[in-house]
Coordinates of C-alpha atoms in Angstrom, one line a residue:
X280 CA 107.1 113.6 101.1
X281 CA 103.5 113.9 102.2
X282 CA 101.7 111.4 104.4
X283 CA 98.0 111.9 105.2
X284 CA 96.1 109.6 107.6
X285 CA 92.4 108.9 107.7
X286 CA 90.0 106.3 109.0
X287 CA 90.0 107.1 112.7
X288 CA 86.9 107.4 114.8
X289 CA 85.0 106.1 117.8
X290 CA 84.3 102.4 118.3
X291 CA 83.2 100.1 121.0
X292 CA 85.5 97.6 122.6
X293 CA 85.8 94.5 120.4
X294 CA 85.2 96.5 117.2
X295 CA 87.5 97.1 114.2
X296 CA 88.8 100.1 112.3
X297 CA 91.0 100.4 109.2
X298 CA 93.3 103.4 109.1
X299 CA 94.7 104.7 105.9
X300 CA 97.9 106.6 105.0
X301 CA 98.1 108.2 101.6
X302 CA 101.7 108.6 100.7
X303 CA 103.2 110.8 98.0
X304 CA 106.7 111.9 97.1
X305 CA 108.4 108.6 98.1
X306 CA 110.5 108.3 95.0
X307 CA 112.5 105.4 96.1
X308 CA 111.8 101.7 96.9
X309 CA 114.1 101.1 99.9
X310 CA 112.2 102.7 102.7
X311 CA 110.2 101.7 105.8
X312 CA 106.6 102.7 106.6
X313 CA 105.6 102.6 110.2
X314 CA 102.5 103.1 112.2
X315 CA 102.8 104.7 115.6
X316 CA 100.4 105.9 118.3
X317 CA 100.4 108.4 121.1
X318 CA 98.0 108.6 124.0
X319 CA 97.6 111.7 126.1
X320 CA 100.5 112.0 128.6
X321 CA 102.4 109.1 127.0
X322 CA 105.3 108.8 124.6
X323 CA 104.8 107.9 121.0
X324 CA 105.0 104.1 120.6
X325 CA 105.5 101.8 117.7
X326 CA 102.6 99.7 116.4
X327 CA 103.8 98.1 113.2
X328 CA 106.3 98.7 110.4
X329 CA 106.9 97.4 106.9
X330 CA 110.2 97.0 105.1
X331 CA 109.3 97.8 101.5
X332 CA 112.5 96.5 99.9
X333 CA 112.5 93.3 102.0
X334 CA 108.8 92.8 101.9
X335 CA 108.5 92.1 105.6
X336 CA 106.2 93.4 108.3
X337 CA 107.1 93.8 112.0
X338 CA 104.8 94.3 114.9
X339 CA 104.9 95.1 118.5
X340 CA 104.3 91.8 120.3
X341 CA 101.3 92.9 122.2
X342 CA 99.5 93.9 118.9
X343 CA 100.6 91.4 116.3
X344 CA 97.6 89.2 116.7
X345 CA 95.1 92.1 116.3
X346 CA 96.8 94.6 113.9
X347 CA 97.8 94.1 110.3
X348 CA 99.8 96.5 108.1
X349 CA 99.3 96.3 104.4
X350 CA 99.7 98.4 101.2
X351 CA 97.8 99.2 98.0
X352 CA 100.7 99.2 95.6
X353 CA 98.8 100.9 92.8
X354 CA 97.5 103.9 94.9
X355 CA 100.4 103.9 97.3
X356 CA 98.1 103.8 100.3
X357 CA 99.1 102.1 103.5
X358 CA 96.6 100.5 105.8
X359 CA 96.5 99.5 109.4
X360 CA 93.7 97.0 110.1
X361 CA 92.9 97.0 113.8
X362 CA 90.6 94.2 115.2
X363 CA 89.3 93.5 118.7
X364 CA 90.0 97.0 119.8
X365 CA 90.4 97.7 123.5
X366 CA 90.1 100.9 125.5
X367 CA 93.8 101.0 125.9
X368 CA 94.2 101.3 122.1
X369 CA 92.7 104.8 122.4
X370 CA 95.4 107.2 121.0
X371 CA 96.2 109.4 118.0
X372 CA 97.7 107.1 115.3
X373 CA 100.4 108.3 112.9
X374 CA 102.1 106.9 109.8
X375 CA 105.7 107.6 109.2
X376 CA 108.3 106.9 106.5
X377 CA 112.0 106.8 106.4
X378 CA 115.1 105.2 105.0
X379 CA 118.1 103.4 106.5
X380 CA 116.1 102.5 109.5
X381 CA 117.7 100.1 112.0
X382 CA 115.0 100.2 114.6
X383 CA 111.7 100.1 112.6
X384 CA 109.5 100.3 115.7
X385 CA 111.3 103.3 117.2
X386 CA 109.7 106.6 116.4
X387 CA 113.0 108.5 116.4
X388 CA 114.1 106.5 113.4
X389 CA 111.6 108.1 111.0
X390 CA 112.0 111.4 109.1
X391 CA 108.5 111.9 107.6
X392 CA 105.3 112.0 109.5
X393 CA 101.6 112.6 108.9
X394 CA 99.4 114.6 111.3
X395 CA 97.6 111.6 112.7
X396 CA 94.1 110.4 113.1
X397 CA 92.3 109.9 116.4
X398 CA 91.1 106.5 117.5
X399 CA 88.8 106.3 120.6
X400 CA 87.7 103.0 122.0
X401 CA 85.0 102.9 124.7

């Protein structure tokens, strides 16, 4: 399994970014895809997750009105649309995939990780 993130960058507060995660090697349909972030000196935290088999999205409450997880089924690319960005959203953002996940917004539940993409909001 390979996950490659892109789309990060620097943006002013109130702006938007769309992160991408190109996934390959996921040869099964019952898995979760998650987005996480980690700021310097802080633990990795969940942002959003998607249950592929169930077709449902989950969000951290503080982000659900600003962030949206989606997928291009044909290209197998996952997206995280981020609107109304705030300086506290500054972090390195990661996508992750895994199966048999009971806590979809818990980073420790995921087996496969990308290397991340940096988002800086000023």
